[in-house]
Amino acid sequence: MESTVAQKLEAIHNLQLIDSRLDSIIKVRGALPEEVQDLEDEIAGYETRLEKFNNEIQSFEDEIKALKDSIKESEKLIKKYQEQQMNVRNNREYDAITKELELQDLEIQVAKKKIGEAGVRIDTKKHDLDELTEVMKDRQKDLDLKKDELSTIISESENEEAKLNADREKAVKKVEERLLKSYTKIRANAKNGLAVVMVKRGACGGCFNTVPPQRQADIREKKKLIVCEHCGRILAGVEDEIVEEPAPKRKRTARS
């Protein structure tokens, strides 16, 4: 059965009321969700850098181990060549062994120099790692505080939010698809999230521009969907001003 315009307006206005309440709940959280996400991303970046530092330190330590093994090997060769040098038969053999001894001695010197350089790099990386770890600890404290704050705010409204989300699911089913698409598009472009508003005091409840009397009369009839000429919001109805009558003045009785 086709819904009347009045029913369509009631359905979309009800959805707007639910969404507005959800918006106000989310607004209370302020920028906390974004701040939490930013801190989590920042800490994830620190963790990546820490892992890189640790890998670099391990690489330098592996290099030092390899160089120390190379020194041991060179020392063995030196010992071997020294023993051979004692049993040479001519100057040519002596000179050849002497060159090998010098070469191995040079290898040891180069290895020791590289060990020293790698040690300096390890110290530098460890210093950077310690500094980064301290920064990360501070940021983690900030994150924990903001998470606790956000959790407290969410817990205060989670029951209401859950009920509103359940109500919203039901409300959405009552709105026809084409109208729901228009509503969603208008809401996305509206700063205050209002896609459906009432005419209040002769003006649009969204942009506050004046709505002409004849247009207000058409809105009251609810025979067709009418949008604000200025902001494009759906006008769901007209709220009449309640004018309170002034209390009658008491008549003063003449004194005799």
Coordinates of N, CA and C in Angstrom, one line a residue:
M1 N 0.9 -1.2 0.0 CA 0.0 0.0 0.0 C 0.9 1.2 0.0
E2 N 0.6 2.2 -0.9 CA 1.3 3.4 -1.1 C 1.1 4.3 0.2
S3 N 2.2 4.8 0.7 CA 2.1 5.7 1.9 C 1.7 7.1 1.4
T4 N 1.0 7.8 2.2 CA 0.6 9.2 1.9 C 1.8 10.0 2.2
V5 N 1.8 11.3 1.6 CA 2.9 12.2 1.9 C 3.0 12.5 3.4
A6 N 1.9 12.6 4.1 CA 2.0 12.9 5.5 C 2.7 11.7 6.2
Q7 N 2.4 10.5 5.8 CA 3.1 9.3 6.4 C 4.6 9.3 6.1
K8 N 4.9 9.7 4.9 CA 6.3 9.8 4.5 C 7.1 10.8 5.3
L9 N 6.4 12.0 5.4 CA 7.0 13.0 6.2 C 7.2 12.7 7.7
E10 N 6.2 12.0 8.2 CA 6.3 11.5 9.6 C 7.4 10.5 9.8
A11 N 7.6 9.6 8.8 CA 8.6 8.6 8.9 C 10.0 9.2 8.8
I12 N 10.2 10.1 7.8 CA 11.5 10.7 7.7 C 11.8 11.7 8.8
H13 N 10.8 12.4 9.3 CA 11.0 13.3 10.5 C 11.4 12.5 11.7
N14 N 10.8 11.4 11.9 CA 11.1 10.5 13.1 C 12.5 10.0 13.0
L15 N 13.0 9.6 11.7 CA 14.4 9.2 11.5 C 15.3 10.3 11.9
Q16 N 14.9 11.6 11.5 CA 15.8 12.7 11.8 C 15.9 13.0 13.3
L17 N 14.8 12.8 14.0 CA 14.9 13.0 15.4 C 15.8 12.0 16.1
I18 N 15.8 10.7 15.6 CA 16.7 9.7 16.2 C 18.1 10.0 15.8
D19 N 18.4 10.4 14.6 CA 19.7 10.7 14.1 C 20.3 11.9 14.9
S20 N 19.4 12.9 15.1 CA 19.9 14.1 15.8 C 20.3 13.8 17.3
R21 N 19.5 12.8 17.9 CA 19.9 12.4 19.2 C 21.2 11.6 19.2
L22 N 21.4 10.8 18.2 CA 22.7 10.0 18.1 C 23.8 11.0 17.8
D23 N 23.5 12.0 17.0 CA 24.6 13.1 16.8 C 25.0 13.8 18.0
S24 N 24.0 14.1 18.9 CA 24.3 14.8 20.1 C 25.2 13.9 21.1
I25 N 24.9 12.6 21.1 CA 25.7 11.7 21.9 C 27.1 11.6 21.4
I26 N 27.3 11.5 20.1 CA 28.6 11.5 19.5 C 29.3 12.8 19.7
K27 N 28.6 13.9 19.7 CA 29.2 15.2 19.8 C 29.8 15.4 21.2
V28 N 29.2 14.7 22.2 CA 29.7 14.8 23.6 C 31.1 14.2 23.7
R29 N 31.4 13.3 22.8 CA 32.7 12.6 22.8 C 33.8 13.6 22.2
G30 N 33.3 14.6 21.5 CA 34.2 15.6 20.9 C 35.2 15.0 19.9
A31 N 36.5 15.4 20.1 CA 37.5 15.0 19.2 C 38.2 13.7 19.8
L32 N 37.8 13.2 20.9 CA 38.4 12.1 21.6 C 38.6 10.9 20.7
P33 N 37.6 10.4 19.9 CA 37.8 9.3 19.1 C 39.0 9.5 18.1
E34 N 39.0 10.7 17.5 CA 40.1 11.0 16.5 C 41.4 11.1 17.2
E35 N 41.4 11.7 18.4 CA 42.7 11.8 19.2 C 43.2 10.4 19.6
V36 N 42.3 9.5 20.0 CA 42.7 8.1 20.3 C 43.3 7.4 19.1
Q37 N 42.6 7.6 17.9 CA 43.1 7.0 16.7 C 44.5 7.5 16.3
D38 N 44.6 8.9 16.4 CA 45.9 9.5 16.0 C 47.1 9.0 16.9
L39 N 46.8 8.8 18.2 CA 47.8 8.3 19.2 C 48.1 6.9 18.9
E40 N 47.1 6.1 18.5 CA 47.4 4.7 18.2 C 48.2 4.6 16.9
D41 N 47.9 5.4 16.0 CA 48.7 5.4 14.7 C 50.2 5.9 15.0
E42 N 50.3 6.9 15.9 CA 51.6 7.4 16.2 C 52.5 6.4 16.9
I43 N 51.8 5.7 17.9 CA 52.5 4.6 18.6 C 52.9 3.4 17.7
A44 N 52.0 3.1 16.8 CA 52.3 2.1 15.8 C 53.6 2.4 15.0
G45 N 53.7 3.8 14.7 CA 54.8 4.2 13.9 C 56.1 4.1 14.8
Y46 N 56.0 4.4 16.1 CA 57.1 4.2 17.0 C 57.6 2.8 17.1
E47 N 56.6 1.9 17.1 CA 56.9 0.5 17.2 C 57.6 0.0 16.0
T48 N 57.2 0.5 14.8 CA 57.9 0.2 13.6 C 59.4 0.6 13.6
R49 N 59.6 1.9 14.1 CA 60.9 2.4 14.2 C 61.8 1.7 15.3
L50 N 61.2 1.3 16.4 CA 61.9 0.5 17.4 C 62.3 -0.9 16.8
E51 N 61.4 -1.5 16.1 CA 61.8 -2.8 15.4 C 62.9 -2.6 14.5
K52 N 62.9 -1.5 13.7 CA 64.0 -1.2 12.8 C 65.3 -1.0 13.5
F53 N 65.3 -0.2 14.6 CA 66.5 0.0 15.5 C 67.1 -1.3 16.0
N54 N 66.2 -2.1 16.5 CA 66.6 -3.4 17.1 C 67.2 -4.3 16.0
N55 N 66.6 -4.3 14.8 CA 67.1 -5.1 13.6 C 68.5 -4.6 13.2
E56 N 68.7 -3.2 13.2 CA 70.0 -2.6 12.9 C 71.0 -3.0 13.9
I57 N 70.7 -2.9 15.2 CA 71.6 -3.3 16.3 C 72.0 -4.7 16.1
Q58 N 71.0 -5.6 15.9 CA 71.3 -7.0 15.7 C 72.3 -7.3 14.5
S59 N 72.0 -6.5 13.5 CA 72.9 -6.6 12.3 C 74.3 -6.2 12.6
F60 N 74.5 -5.1 13.3 CA 75.9 -4.7 13.7 C 76.5 -5.7 14.6
E61 N 75.7 -6.3 15.6 CA 76.3 -7.3 16.5 C 76.7 -8.6 15.7
D62 N 75.9 -8.9 14.7 CA 76.2 -10.1 13.8 C 77.5 -9.8 13.1
E63 N 77.6 -8.5 12.6 CA 78.9 -8.1 11.9 C 80.1 -8.2 12.8
I64 N 79.9 -7.7 14.0 CA 81.0 -7.8 15.0 C 81.4 -9.2 15.3
K65 N 80.5 -10.1 15.4 CA 80.7 -11.5 15.7 C 81.5 -12.1 14.5
A66 N 81.1 -11.8 13.3 CA 81.8 -12.3 12.1 C 83.2 -11.8 12.0
L67 N 83.4 -10.5 12.4 CA 84.7 -9.9 12.3 C 85.6 -10.5 13.4
K68 N 85.1 -10.8 14.6 CA 85.9 -11.5 15.6 C 86.3 -12.9 15.2
D69 N 85.4 -13.6 14.5 CA 85.7 -14.9 14.0 C 86.8 -14.8 12.9
S70 N 86.7 -13.7 12.1 CA 87.7 -13.5 11.1 C 89.1 -13.2 11.8
I71 N 89.1 -12.5 12.9 CA 90.4 -12.2 13.6 C 91.0 -13.5 14.1
K72 N 90.1 -14.3 14.7 CA 90.6 -15.6 15.2 C 91.2 -16.5 14.1
E73 N 90.5 -16.4 12.9 CA 91.1 -17.2 11.8 C 92.4 -16.6 11.3
S74 N 92.5 -15.3 11.3 CA 93.8 -14.7 10.9 C 94.9 -15.0 11.9
E75 N 94.5 -15.0 13.2 CA 95.5 -15.3 14.3 C 96.0 -16.8 14.1
K76 N 95.1 -17.7 13.7 CA 95.5 -19.1 13.5 C 96.5 -19.2 12.3
L77 N 96.2 -18.4 11.3 CA 97.0 -18.4 10.1 C 98.4 -17.8 10.4
I78 N 98.4 -16.8 11.2 CA 99.7 -16.1 11.6 C 100.5 -17.1 12.4
K79 N 99.9 -17.9 13.3 CA 100.7 -18.9 14.0 C 101.2 -19.9 13.1
K80 N 100.4 -20.3 12.2 CA 100.8 -21.3 11.2 C 101.9 -20.9 10.3
Y81 N 101.8 -19.6 9.8 CA 102.9 -19.0 9.0 C 104.2 -18.8 9.8
Q82 N 104.0 -18.5 11.0 CA 105.3 -18.3 11.9 C 106.0 -19.6 12.0
E83 N 105.2 -20.6 12.2 CA 105.9 -22.0 12.3 C 106.6 -22.4 11.0
Q84 N 105.9 -22.0 9.8 CA 106.4 -22.4 8.5 C 107.7 -21.5 8.3
Q85 N 107.7 -20.3 8.8 CA 108.8 -19.4 8.6 C 110.1 -19.9 9.2
M86 N 109.9 -20.7 10.2 CA 111.1 -21.3 10.9 C 111.8 -22.4 10.1
N87 N 111.0 -22.9 9.1 CA 111.5 -24.0 8.3 C 111.7 -23.7 6.8
V88 N 111.8 -22.4 6.5 CA 112.0 -22.1 5.1 C 113.3 -22.6 4.5
R89 N 113.4 -22.8 3.2 CA 114.6 -23.3 2.6 C 115.3 -22.2 1.8
N90 N 114.6 -21.1 1.5 CA 115.3 -20.0 0.8 C 114.6 -18.7 1.1
N91 N 115.2 -17.6 0.6 CA 114.7 -16.3 0.8 C 113.3 -16.0 0.2
R92 N 113.1 -16.7 -1.0 CA 111.8 -16.5 -1.7 C 110.7 -17.0 -0.9
E93 N 110.8 -18.2 -0.2 CA 109.8 -18.7 0.6 C 109.6 -17.9 1.9
Y94 N 110.7 -17.4 2.4 CA 110.7 -16.5 3.6 C 109.9 -15.2 3.3
D95 N 110.2 -14.6 2.1 CA 109.5 -13.4 1.7 C 108.0 -13.6 1.5
A96 N 107.7 -14.8 0.9 CA 106.3 -15.1 0.6 C 105.5 -15.2 1.9
I97 N 106.1 -15.9 2.9 CA 105.4 -16.1 4.2 C 105.3 -14.8 4.9
T98 N 106.4 -14.0 4.8 CA 106.3 -12.7 5.5 C 105.2 -11.8 4.9
K99 N 105.0 -11.9 3.6 CA 103.9 -11.1 3.0 C 102.5 -11.6 3.5
E100 N 102.4 -12.9 3.7 CA 101.2 -13.5 4.2 C 100.9 -13.1 5.6
L101 N 102.0 -13.0 6.4 CA 101.9 -12.5 7.8 C 101.4 -11.1 7.9
E102 N 102.0 -10.3 7.0 CA 101.7 -8.9 6.9 C 100.2 -8.7 6.5
L103 N 99.8 -9.5 5.5 CA 98.4 -9.5 5.0 C 97.4 -9.8 6.2
Q104 N 97.7 -10.9 6.9 CA 96.8 -11.3 8.0 C 96.8 -10.3 9.1
D105 N 98.0 -9.7 9.4 CA 98.0 -8.6 10.4 C 97.2 -7.4 10.0
L106 N 97.2 -7.1 8.7 CA 96.4 -6.0 8.1 C 94.9 -6.3 8.2
E107 N 94.6 -7.6 7.9 CA 93.2 -8.1 8.0 C 92.7 -7.9 9.5
I108 N 93.6 -8.2 10.4 CA 93.2 -8.0 11.8 C 93.0 -6.6 12.2
Q109 N 93.8 -5.7 11.7 CA 93.7 -4.3 12.0 C 92.4 -3.7 11.4
V110 N 92.2 -4.1 10.1 CA 90.9 -3.6 9.5 C 89.7 -4.1 10.2
A111 N 89.7 -5.4 10.6 CA 88.6 -6.0 11.4 C 88.4 -5.3 12.7
K112 N 89.5 -5.0 13.4 CA 89.3 -4.3 14.7 C 88.8 -2.9 14.5
K113 N 89.2 -2.2 13.4 CA 88.7 -0.9 13.1 C 87.2 -1.0 12.8
K114 N 86.7 -2.0 12.1 CA 85.3 -2.1 11.7 C 84.5 -2.5 13.0
I115 N 85.1 -3.3 13.9 CA 84.4 -3.6 15.1 C 84.2 -2.3 16.0
G116 N 85.2 -1.5 16.0 CA 85.1 -0.2 16.7 C 84.0 0.7 16.1
E117 N 84.0 0.8 14.8 CA 82.9 1.6 14.1 C 81.5 1.0 14.4
A118 N 81.4 -0.3 14.3 CA 80.1 -1.0 14.5 C 79.7 -0.8 16.0
G119 N 80.7 -0.8 16.9 CA 80.4 -0.5 18.3 C 79.8 0.9 18.5
V120 N 80.4 1.8 17.9 CA 79.9 3.2 18.0 C 78.5 3.3 17.4
R121 N 78.3 2.7 16.3 CA 76.9 2.7 15.7 C 75.9 2.0 16.6
I122 N 76.3 0.9 17.3 CA 75.4 0.3 18.2 C 75.1 1.2 19.3
D123 N 76.1 1.9 19.9 CA 75.8 2.8 21.0 C 74.9 3.9 20.6
T124 N 75.1 4.5 19.3 CA 74.2 5.5 18.8 C 72.8 5.0 18.7
K125 N 72.6 3.8 18.1 CA 71.3 3.3 17.9 C 70.6 3.0 19.2
K126 N 71.4 2.5 20.2 CA 70.8 2.2 21.5 C 70.3 3.5 22.2
H127 N 71.1 4.6 22.0 CA 70.7 5.9 22.5 C 69.4 6.3 21.9
D128 N 69.4 6.2 20.6 CA 68.1 6.6 19.8 C 67.0 5.7 20.3
L129 N 67.3 4.5 20.5 CA 66.2 3.5 20.9 C 65.7 3.9 22.3
D130 N 66.6 4.2 23.2 CA 66.2 4.6 24.6 C 65.3 5.9 24.6
E131 N 65.8 6.8 23.8 CA 65.0 8.1 23.7 C 63.6 7.8 23.1
L132 N 63.6 7.0 22.0 CA 62.3 6.7 21.4 C 61.4 5.9 22.3
T133 N 62.0 5.0 23.1 CA 61.2 4.2 24.1 C 60.5 5.1 25.1
E134 N 61.3 6.2 25.6 CA 60.7 7.1 26.6 C 59.6 7.9 26.0
V135 N 59.8 8.4 24.7 CA 58.7 9.1 24.1 C 57.5 8.2 23.9
M136 N 57.7 7.0 23.5 CA 56.6 6.0 23.3 C 55.9 5.8 24.6
K137 N 56.6 5.7 25.7 CA 56.0 5.5 27.0 C 55.0 6.6 27.4
D138 N 55.5 7.9 27.1 CA 54.7 9.1 27.4 C 53.5 9.1 26.6
R139 N 53.6 8.8 25.3 CA 52.5 8.8 24.4 C 51.5 7.7 24.7
Q140 N 52.0 6.5 25.2 CA 51.2 5.4 25.7 C 50.3 5.9 26.9
K141 N 51.0 6.6 27.8 CA 50.2 7.1 29.0 C 49.1 8.0 28.5
D142 N 49.4 8.9 27.5 CA 48.4 9.8 27.0 C 47.3 9.0 26.4
L143 N 47.6 8.0 25.6 CA 46.6 7.1 25.0 C 45.7 6.4 26.0
D144 N 46.4 5.9 27.0 CA 45.6 5.2 28.1 C 44.6 6.1 28.8
L145 N 45.0 7.4 29.0 CA 44.2 8.4 29.7 C 43.0 8.7 28.8
K146 N 43.3 8.9 27.5 CA 42.2 9.3 26.6 C 41.3 8.1 26.3
K147 N 41.8 6.9 26.3 CA 41.0 5.7 26.1 C 40.0 5.6 27.3
D148 N 40.6 5.8 28.5 CA 39.7 5.7 29.8 C 38.6 6.8 29.7
E149 N 39.0 8.0 29.3 CA 38.1 9.1 29.3 C 37.0 8.8 28.3
L150 N 37.4 8.3 27.1 CA 36.4 7.9 26.0 C 35.5 6.8 26.5
S151 N 36.1 5.8 27.1 CA 35.4 4.7 27.6 C 34.3 5.1 28.6
T152 N 34.7 6.0 29.5 CA 33.7 6.5 30.5 C 32.5 7.2 29.9
I153 N 32.9 8.1 28.9 CA 31.8 8.8 28.1 C 30.9 7.8 27.4
I154 N 31.5 6.9 26.7 CA 30.7 5.9 26.0 C 29.8 5.1 26.9
S155 N 30.4 4.6 28.1 CA 29.6 3.8 29.0 C 28.4 4.5 29.5
E156 N 28.5 5.9 29.7 CA 27.4 6.7 30.2 C 26.2 6.7 29.3
S157 N 26.5 6.5 28.0 CA 25.4 6.6 27.0 C 25.2 5.4 26.1
E158 N 25.9 4.3 26.5 CA 25.9 3.1 25.6 C 24.5 2.5 25.5
N159 N 23.8 2.5 26.7 CA 22.4 1.9 26.7 C 21.5 2.7 25.8
E160 N 21.5 4.0 26.0 CA 20.7 4.9 25.1 C 21.1 4.8 23.7
E161 N 22.4 4.7 23.4 CA 22.8 4.7 22.0 C 22.4 3.3 21.4
A162 N 22.5 2.3 22.1 CA 22.0 1.0 21.6 C 20.6 1.0 21.3
K163 N 19.8 1.6 22.2 CA 18.3 1.7 21.9 C 18.0 2.5 20.7
L164 N 18.7 3.7 20.6 CA 18.5 4.5 19.5 C 18.9 3.9 18.2
N165 N 20.0 3.1 18.2 CA 20.4 2.4 16.9 C 19.4 1.4 16.6
A166 N 18.8 0.7 17.6 CA 17.7 -0.3 17.3 C 16.5 0.4 16.7
D167 N 16.1 1.6 17.3 CA 15.0 2.4 16.9 C 15.3 2.9 15.4
R168 N 16.5 3.2 15.2 CA 16.9 3.7 13.8 C 16.7 2.6 12.8
E169 N 17.1 1.4 13.1 CA 16.9 0.3 12.1 C 15.4 0.2 11.8
K170 N 14.6 0.3 12.8 CA 13.1 0.2 12.5 C 12.6 1.4 11.7
A171 N 13.1 2.6 12.1 CA 12.7 3.8 11.4 C 13.1 3.8 9.9
V172 N 14.3 3.3 9.6 CA 14.8 3.3 8.3 C 13.9 2.5 7.4
K173 N 13.4 1.4 7.9 CA 12.5 0.5 7.1 C 11.2 1.1 6.7
K174 N 10.8 2.2 7.4 CA 9.6 2.8 7.2 C 9.7 4.0 6.1
V175 N 11.0 4.2 5.8 CA 11.2 5.3 4.8 C 11.5 4.7 3.4
E176 N 10.8 5.2 2.4 CA 11.1 4.6 1.1 C 12.5 4.9 0.6
E177 N 13.0 4.0 -0.2 CA 14.4 4.1 -0.6 C 14.9 5.4 -1.2
R178 N 14.1 5.9 -2.2 CA 14.4 7.1 -2.9 C 14.5 8.3 -1.9
L179 N 13.6 8.4 -1.0 CA 13.6 9.5 0.0 C 14.7 9.3 1.0
L180 N 15.1 8.1 1.3 CA 16.2 7.8 2.2 C 17.5 8.2 1.6
K181 N 17.7 8.0 0.3 CA 18.9 8.4 -0.4 C 19.0 9.9 -0.4
S182 N 17.9 10.6 -0.6 CA 17.9 12.1 -0.6 C 18.3 12.6 0.8
Y183 N 17.6 12.0 1.8 CA 17.9 12.3 3.2 C 19.3 12.2 3.6
T184 N 19.9 11.0 3.2 CA 21.3 10.7 3.5 C 22.2 11.8 2.9
K185 N 21.9 12.1 1.6 CA 22.8 13.1 0.9 C 22.7 14.5 1.5
I186 N 21.5 14.9 1.9 CA 21.3 16.2 2.5 C 22.0 16.2 3.8
R187 N 21.9 15.2 4.6 CA 22.6 15.1 6.0 C 24.1 15.2 5.8
A188 N 24.6 14.6 4.8 CA 26.1 14.5 4.6 C 26.6 15.9 4.3
N189 N 25.8 16.8 3.7 CA 26.2 18.1 3.3 C 25.8 19.2 4.3
A190 N 25.0 18.8 5.3 CA 24.6 19.8 6.3 C 25.5 19.7 7.5
K191 N 26.0 20.9 7.9 CA 27.0 21.0 9.0 C 26.4 20.5 10.3
N192 N 25.1 20.7 10.5 CA 24.4 20.3 11.8 C 23.7 18.9 11.7
G193 N 23.9 18.3 10.5 CA 23.3 17.0 10.3 C 21.8 17.0 10.1
L194 N 21.2 18.2 10.0 CA 19.7 18.3 9.8 C 19.4 18.2 8.3
A195 N 18.6 17.2 8.0 CA 18.1 17.1 6.6 C 16.6 17.4 6.6
V196 N 15.9 17.1 7.7 CA 14.5 17.3 7.8 C 14.2 18.3 9.0
V197 N 13.5 19.4 8.7 CA 13.3 20.4 9.7 C 11.9 20.9 9.7
M198 N 11.5 21.6 10.7 CA 10.2 22.3 10.8 C 10.4 23.7 10.5
V199 N 9.3 24.3 10.1 CA 9.2 25.8 9.9 C 8.9 26.4 11.2
K200 N 9.8 27.2 11.8 CA 9.6 27.8 13.1 C 9.6 29.3 13.0
R201 N 8.6 29.9 13.5 CA 8.5 31.4 13.5 C 8.7 31.9 12.0
G202 N 8.1 31.2 11.1 CA 8.0 31.6 9.7 C 9.3 31.4 9.0
A203 N 10.3 30.7 9.6 CA 11.6 30.5 8.9 C 12.0 29.0 8.9
C204 N 12.8 28.6 8.0 CA 13.3 27.3 7.9 C 14.1 26.9 9.1
G205 N 13.9 25.8 9.7 CA 14.6 25.4 11.0 C 16.0 25.0 10.7
G206 N 16.4 25.0 9.5 CA 17.8 24.6 9.2 C 18.7 25.8 8.8
C207 N 18.2 26.6 7.9 CA 19.0 27.8 7.5 C 18.5 29.1 8.0
F208 N 17.3 29.1 8.5 CA 16.6 30.2 9.2 C 16.2 31.3 8.2
N209 N 16.1 31.0 6.9 CA 15.6 31.9 5.9 C 14.1 31.8 5.9
T210 N 13.5 33.0 5.6 CA 12.0 33.1 5.7 C 11.3 32.2 4.7
V211 N 10.3 31.6 5.1 CA 9.4 30.7 4.3 C 8.1 31.5 4.0
P212 N 7.8 31.8 2.8 CA 6.6 32.6 2.5 C 5.3 32.0 3.0
P213 N 4.3 32.8 3.4 CA 3.1 32.3 4.0 C 2.4 31.2 3.1
Q214 N 2.3 31.5 1.7 CA 1.7 30.5 0.9 C 2.4 29.2 0.9
R215 N 3.7 29.2 0.9 CA 4.5 28.0 1.0 C 4.2 27.3 2.3
Q216 N 4.1 28.0 3.4 CA 3.8 27.5 4.7 C 2.4 26.8 4.7
A217 N 1.5 27.4 3.9 CA 0.2 26.8 3.8 C 0.3 25.4 3.1
D218 N 1.1 25.4 2.0 CA 1.3 24.1 1.3 C 1.9 23.0 2.2
I219 N 2.9 23.5 3.0 CA 3.6 22.6 3.9 C 2.6 22.0 4.9
R220 N 1.7 22.8 5.4 CA 0.7 22.4 6.4 C -0.2 21.3 5.8
E221 N -0.6 21.4 4.5 CA -1.5 20.5 3.9 C -0.9 19.1 3.7
K222 N 0.5 19.0 3.6 CA 1.2 17.8 3.5 C 0.7 16.9 2.4
K223 N 0.5 17.6 1.2 CA 0.0 16.9 0.0 C 1.2 16.6 -0.9
K224 N 2.3 17.2 -0.7 CA 3.5 17.0 -1.4 C 4.8 17.3 -0.6
L225 N 5.9 16.7 -1.0 CA 7.1 16.9 -0.3 C 7.7 18.3 -0.7
I226 N 7.9 19.2 0.2 CA 8.4 20.5 -0.1 C 9.8 20.7 0.6
V227 N 10.7 21.2 -0.2 CA 12.1 21.5 0.4 C 12.3 23.0 0.5
C228 N 13.2 23.4 1.3 CA 13.6 24.8 1.5 C 14.2 25.3 0.2
E229 N 13.8 26.5 -0.3 CA 14.3 27.0 -1.5 C 15.8 27.4 -1.3
H230 N 16.2 27.7 -0.1 CA 17.6 28.2 0.1 C 18.6 27.1 0.4
C231 N 18.2 26.1 1.3 CA 19.2 25.1 1.7 C 18.9 23.7 1.2
G232 N 17.7 23.5 0.7 CA 17.3 22.2 0.2 C 16.8 21.2 1.2
R233 N 16.7 21.6 2.5 CA 16.2 20.6 3.5 C 14.8 20.4 3.3
I234 N 14.4 19.2 3.7 CA 13.0 18.8 3.7 C 12.2 19.4 4.8
L235 N 11.1 20.1 4.4 CA 10.3 20.8 5.4 C 9.1 19.9 5.8
A236 N 9.2 19.4 7.1 CA 8.3 18.4 7.5 C 6.9 19.0 8.1
G237 N 6.9 20.3 8.4 CA 5.7 20.8 9.0 C 6.0 22.2 9.5
V238 N 4.9 22.8 10.0 CA 5.0 24.2 10.5 C 4.6 24.2 12.0
E239 N 5.5 24.7 12.8 CA 5.2 24.8 14.2 C 4.6 26.2 14.5
D240 N 3.4 26.1 15.0 CA 2.6 27.4 15.3 C 3.1 27.9 16.6
E241 N 3.3 29.3 16.6 CA 3.7 29.9 17.8 C 2.5 30.0 18.8
I242 N 2.8 29.7 20.0 CA 1.8 29.7 21.0 C 1.9 31.1 21.7
V243 N 0.9 31.9 21.5 CA 1.0 33.3 22.0 C 0.2 33.2 23.3
E244 N 0.9 33.5 24.4 CA 0.2 33.5 25.7 C -0.5 34.8 25.9
E245 N -1.8 34.7 26.3 CA -2.5 35.9 26.5 C -2.1 36.5 27.9
P246 N -1.9 37.9 27.9 CA -1.5 38.5 29.2 C -2.6 38.3 30.2
A247 N -2.2 38.1 31.4 CA -3.2 37.9 32.5 C -4.0 39.2 32.7
P248 N -5.2 39.1 33.0 CA -6.0 40.3 33.2 C -5.6 41.1 34.4
K249 N -5.5 42.4 34.2 CA -5.1 43.2 35.4 C -6.2 43.4 36.4
R250 N -5.8 43.3 37.6 CA -6.8 43.4 38.7 C -7.2 44.9 38.8
K251 N -8.5 45.0 39.0 CA -9.0 46.4 39.2 C -8.8 46.8 40.6
R252 N -8.3 48.0 40.7 CA -8.1 48.6 42.0 C -9.4 49.0 42.6
T253 N -9.7 48.6 43.8 CA -10.9 49.1 44.5 C -10.6 50.4 45.1
A254 N -11.6 51.3 44.9 CA -11.4 52.7 45.4 C -11.6 52.7 46.9
R255 N -10.6 53.4 47.5 CA -10.7 53.4 49.0 C -11.7 54.5 49.4
S256 N -12.5 54.2 50.4 CA -13.5 55.2 50.9 C -12.8 56.1 51.8

